[in-house]
Amino acid sequence: MNPGPESPDPALPGEPQAPPVPPEDPAAPADPAAPAGGPGARGLSGRELGVLGVERESWTGPGAKERAVRERLGMSPTRYYQLLNALLDDPRALAHDPVTVNRLRRVREARRGLR
């Protein structure tokens, strides 16, 4: 008798069962190098997490980055940089991604020093 398509056997009595795997969070960042803590863990919105995600990447030139901002986040580059500047002063952003935020703060301060 053919049992049909193979399916995993249920655990036998007395055998430990693996804990259930939670479903993936659809709002989780796709970047495996993203900081731990998950989205919203520190109270940042999806848009704010998206801005930090764009800044975490390296870009070949300003055109590619601006195109990605428009396509991924659906906002103009001007609005993007306004939000980014506000995020650099937000302690939630620093707690979520300290490496990126501190790097951008250093760049901002260097540019301010040139003025």
Coordinates of N, CA and C in Angstrom, one line a residue:
M1 N 0.8 -1.2 0.0 CA 0.0 0.0 0.0 C 0.9 1.2 0.0
N2 N 0.6 2.2 -0.9 CA 1.4 3.4 -1.0 C 0.8 4.5 -0.1
P3 N 1.6 5.0 0.9 CA 1.0 6.0 1.8 C 0.8 7.4 1.2
G4 N 1.2 7.6 -0.1 CA 1.0 8.9 -0.7 C 2.2 9.7 -0.5
P5 N 2.0 11.0 -0.6 CA 3.2 11.9 -0.5 C 3.7 11.8 0.9
E6 N 5.0 11.9 1.0 CA 5.7 11.7 2.3 C 5.4 13.0 3.1
S7 N 5.1 12.7 4.4 CA 4.9 13.9 5.3 C 5.7 13.5 6.6
P8 N 6.1 14.5 7.3 CA 6.9 14.2 8.5 C 6.0 13.5 9.5
D9 N 6.6 12.5 10.1 CA 5.9 11.7 11.2 C 5.7 12.6 12.4
P10 N 4.6 12.5 13.1 CA 4.5 13.2 14.3 C 5.4 12.7 15.3
A11 N 5.8 13.5 16.3 CA 6.8 13.1 17.3 C 6.2 11.9 18.1
L12 N 7.1 11.0 18.4 CA 6.6 9.8 19.2 C 6.5 10.3 20.6
P13 N 5.6 9.6 21.4 CA 5.5 10.0 22.8 C 6.9 9.9 23.5
G14 N 7.1 10.9 24.3 CA 8.4 10.9 25.0 C 9.5 11.6 24.3
E15 N 9.4 11.9 23.0 CA 10.4 12.6 22.3 C 10.2 14.1 22.4
P16 N 11.2 14.9 22.6 CA 11.0 16.3 22.6 C 10.6 16.9 21.3
Q17 N 9.7 17.8 21.3 CA 9.3 18.5 20.0 C 9.9 19.8 19.9
A18 N 10.3 20.2 18.7 CA 10.9 21.5 18.5 C 9.8 22.6 18.7
P19 N 10.2 23.7 19.3 CA 9.2 24.8 19.5 C 8.7 25.3 18.1
P20 N 7.5 25.8 18.1 CA 7.0 26.3 16.8 C 7.8 27.5 16.3
V21 N 8.0 27.6 15.1 CA 8.7 28.8 14.5 C 7.8 29.9 14.3
P22 N 8.0 31.1 14.9 CA 7.1 32.2 14.6 C 7.2 32.7 13.2
P23 N 6.0 33.1 12.7 CA 6.1 33.6 11.3 C 6.9 34.9 11.2
E24 N 7.5 35.1 10.0 CA 8.4 36.2 9.8 C 7.5 37.5 9.9
D25 N 8.1 38.5 10.4 CA 7.5 39.8 10.5 C 7.6 40.5 9.2
P26 N 6.5 40.8 8.5 CA 6.6 41.4 7.1 C 7.2 42.8 7.2
A27 N 7.2 43.4 8.3 CA 7.8 44.8 8.4 C 9.2 44.7 8.8
A28 N 9.8 43.5 9.0 CA 11.2 43.4 9.4 C 12.1 43.8 8.2
P29 N 13.2 44.4 8.5 CA 14.1 44.9 7.5 C 14.7 43.6 6.7
A30 N 14.8 43.8 5.4 CA 15.3 42.7 4.6 C 16.8 42.5 4.7
D31 N 17.4 43.5 5.2 CA 18.9 43.5 5.3 C 19.4 42.7 6.5
P32 N 20.1 41.6 6.2 CA 20.5 40.7 7.3 C 21.5 41.4 8.2
A33 N 22.2 42.5 7.7 CA 23.1 43.2 8.6 C 22.4 44.3 9.4
A34 N 21.1 44.4 9.3 CA 20.4 45.4 10.1 C 20.5 45.1 11.5
P35 N 20.5 46.2 12.3 CA 20.7 46.1 13.8 C 19.5 45.2 14.4
A36 N 19.8 44.5 15.5 CA 18.8 43.7 16.1 C 17.8 44.6 16.8
G37 N 16.7 44.1 17.2 CA 15.7 44.8 18.0 C 14.4 44.9 17.2
G38 N 14.5 44.7 15.9 CA 13.3 44.7 15.1 C 12.6 46.0 14.9
P39 N 11.8 46.1 13.9 CA 11.1 47.4 13.7 C 10.1 47.7 14.8
G40 N 10.0 49.0 15.1 CA 9.1 49.4 16.1 C 9.6 49.1 17.5
A41 N 10.7 48.3 17.6 CA 11.1 48.0 19.0 C 11.5 49.2 19.8
R42 N 11.9 50.2 19.1 CA 12.3 51.5 19.7 C 11.4 52.6 19.4
G43 N 10.2 52.3 18.8 CA 9.2 53.3 18.5 C 9.4 54.1 17.2
L44 N 10.3 53.6 16.4 CA 10.5 54.3 15.1 C 9.4 53.8 14.1
S45 N 8.9 54.7 13.2 CA 7.9 54.3 12.2 C 8.6 53.6 11.1
G46 N 7.8 53.0 10.3 CA 8.3 52.3 9.1 C 9.1 53.2 8.2
R47 N 8.6 54.4 8.0 CA 9.3 55.4 7.2 C 10.6 55.7 7.7
E48 N 10.7 55.9 9.0 CA 12.0 56.3 9.7 C 13.0 55.1 9.6
L49 N 12.5 53.9 9.7 CA 13.3 52.7 9.5 C 13.8 52.6 8.1
G50 N 13.0 53.0 7.1 CA 13.3 53.0 5.7 C 14.4 54.0 5.4
V51 N 14.3 55.2 6.0 CA 15.4 56.2 5.9 C 16.7 55.7 6.4
L52 N 16.7 55.1 7.6 CA 18.0 54.6 8.1 C 18.5 53.4 7.3
G53 N 17.6 52.6 6.7 CA 18.0 51.5 5.8 C 18.7 52.0 4.6
V54 N 18.2 53.1 4.0 CA 18.8 53.6 2.8 C 20.2 54.1 3.1
E55 N 20.3 54.8 4.3 CA 21.6 55.3 4.7 C 22.6 54.3 5.0
R56 N 22.1 53.1 5.4 CA 23.0 52.0 5.8 C 23.7 51.4 4.6
E57 N 23.2 51.6 3.4 CA 23.7 51.1 2.2 C 24.8 52.0 1.6
S58 N 25.7 51.5 0.7 CA 26.6 52.4 0.0 C 26.1 52.6 -1.4
W59 N 26.3 53.8 -1.9 CA 25.8 54.1 -3.2 C 26.9 54.5 -4.2
T60 N 26.7 54.2 -5.5 CA 27.7 54.6 -6.5 C 27.7 56.1 -6.8
G61 N 26.6 56.7 -6.6 CA 26.5 58.1 -6.8 C 25.1 58.7 -6.3
P62 N 25.0 60.0 -6.3 CA 23.8 60.6 -5.8 C 22.5 60.2 -6.6
G63 N 22.7 60.0 -7.9 CA 21.5 59.7 -8.7 C 20.9 58.4 -8.3
A64 N 21.7 57.4 -8.0 CA 21.2 56.1 -7.6 C 20.5 56.1 -6.3
K65 N 21.0 56.9 -5.4 CA 20.4 57.0 -4.0 C 19.1 57.8 -4.1
E66 N 19.1 58.8 -4.9 CA 17.8 59.6 -5.0 C 16.7 58.8 -5.7
R67 N 17.1 58.0 -6.7 CA 16.1 57.1 -7.3 C 15.6 56.1 -6.4
A68 N 16.5 55.5 -5.5 CA 16.0 54.5 -4.5 C 15.1 55.2 -3.5
V69 N 15.4 56.4 -3.1 CA 14.5 57.1 -2.2 C 13.1 57.2 -2.7
R70 N 13.1 57.6 -4.0 CA 11.8 57.8 -4.6 C 11.0 56.5 -4.8
E71 N 11.7 55.4 -5.2 CA 11.1 54.1 -5.5 C 10.7 53.4 -4.2
R72 N 11.7 53.4 -3.2 CA 11.4 52.6 -2.0 C 10.5 53.3 -1.0
L73 N 10.8 54.6 -0.8 CA 10.1 55.3 0.2 C 9.0 56.2 -0.3
G74 N 8.9 56.4 -1.6 CA 7.9 57.2 -2.2 C 7.9 58.7 -1.7
M75 N 9.1 59.3 -1.6 CA 9.2 60.7 -1.2 C 10.3 61.3 -2.0
S76 N 10.2 62.6 -2.0 CA 11.2 63.4 -2.7 C 12.6 63.4 -2.0
P77 N 13.7 63.5 -2.6 CA 15.0 63.6 -1.9 C 15.0 64.7 -0.9
T78 N 14.4 65.8 -1.2 CA 14.4 66.9 -0.3 C 13.7 66.5 1.1
R79 N 12.5 65.9 1.0 CA 11.8 65.5 2.2 C 12.6 64.4 2.9
Y80 N 13.3 63.5 2.1 CA 14.1 62.5 2.7 C 15.2 63.1 3.6
Y81 N 15.9 64.1 3.1 CA 17.0 64.6 3.8 C 16.5 65.4 5.0
Q82 N 15.3 66.0 4.9 CA 14.7 66.7 6.1 C 14.4 65.6 7.2
L83 N 13.8 64.5 6.8 CA 13.5 63.5 7.8 C 14.8 62.9 8.4
L84 N 15.8 62.7 7.5 CA 17.1 62.1 8.0 C 17.7 63.1 9.0
N85 N 17.7 64.4 8.7 CA 18.3 65.3 9.6 C 17.7 65.3 11.0
A86 N 16.3 65.2 11.0 CA 15.6 65.1 12.3 C 15.9 63.8 13.0
L87 N 16.1 62.7 12.2 CA 16.4 61.4 12.8 C 17.8 61.4 13.5
L88 N 18.7 62.2 13.0 CA 20.0 62.2 13.6 C 20.0 62.8 15.0
D89 N 19.0 63.5 15.3 CA 18.9 64.1 16.6 C 17.9 63.3 17.5
D90 N 17.3 62.2 17.0 CA 16.3 61.4 17.7 C 17.0 60.3 18.5
P91 N 16.9 60.2 19.8 CA 17.6 59.2 20.6 C 17.1 57.8 20.2
R92 N 15.8 57.7 19.7 CA 15.3 56.3 19.3 C 16.1 55.8 18.1
A93 N 16.5 56.7 17.2 CA 17.3 56.3 16.0 C 18.7 55.9 16.4
L94 N 19.3 56.6 17.4 CA 20.6 56.3 17.9 C 20.5 54.9 18.6
A95 N 19.5 54.6 19.3 CA 19.4 53.3 20.0 C 19.2 52.2 19.0
H96 N 18.5 52.5 17.9 CA 18.2 51.5 16.9 C 19.4 51.1 16.0
D97 N 20.1 52.1 15.6 CA 21.3 51.9 14.7 C 22.4 52.9 15.0
P98 N 23.1 52.7 16.1 CA 24.1 53.6 16.5 C 25.3 53.8 15.5
V99 N 25.7 52.8 14.8 CA 26.8 53.0 13.9 C 26.4 53.9 12.8
T100 N 25.3 53.7 12.2 CA 24.8 54.6 11.1 C 24.6 56.0 11.5
V101 N 23.9 56.2 12.7 CA 23.6 57.5 13.2 C 24.8 58.3 13.6
N102 N 25.7 57.6 14.3 CA 27.0 58.3 14.6 C 27.8 58.7 13.4
R103 N 27.9 57.8 12.4 CA 28.6 58.1 11.2 C 28.0 59.4 10.5
L104 N 26.7 59.4 10.4 CA 26.0 60.5 9.8 C 26.1 61.8 10.6
R105 N 26.2 61.7 11.9 CA 26.4 62.9 12.8 C 27.8 63.5 12.5
R106 N 28.8 62.6 12.4 CA 30.1 63.1 12.1 C 30.2 63.8 10.8
V107 N 29.6 63.2 9.8 CA 29.5 63.9 8.5 C 28.8 65.2 8.5
R108 N 27.7 65.3 9.2 CA 27.0 66.5 9.4 C 27.8 67.6 10.1
E109 N 28.5 67.2 11.1 CA 29.3 68.2 11.9 C 30.5 68.6 11.1
A110 N 31.1 67.8 10.3 CA 32.2 68.2 9.4 C 31.7 69.2 8.4
R111 N 30.6 69.0 7.8 CA 30.0 69.9 6.8 C 29.7 71.2 7.5
R112 N 29.2 71.2 8.7 CA 28.8 72.4 9.4 C 30.1 73.2 9.7
G113 N 31.2 72.5 10.0 CA 32.5 73.2 10.3 C 33.0 73.9 9.0
L114 N 32.6 73.5 7.8 CA 33.1 74.1 6.6 C 32.4 75.4 6.3
R115 N 31.3 75.6 6.9 CA 30.4 76.8 6.6 C 30.9 78.0 7.3

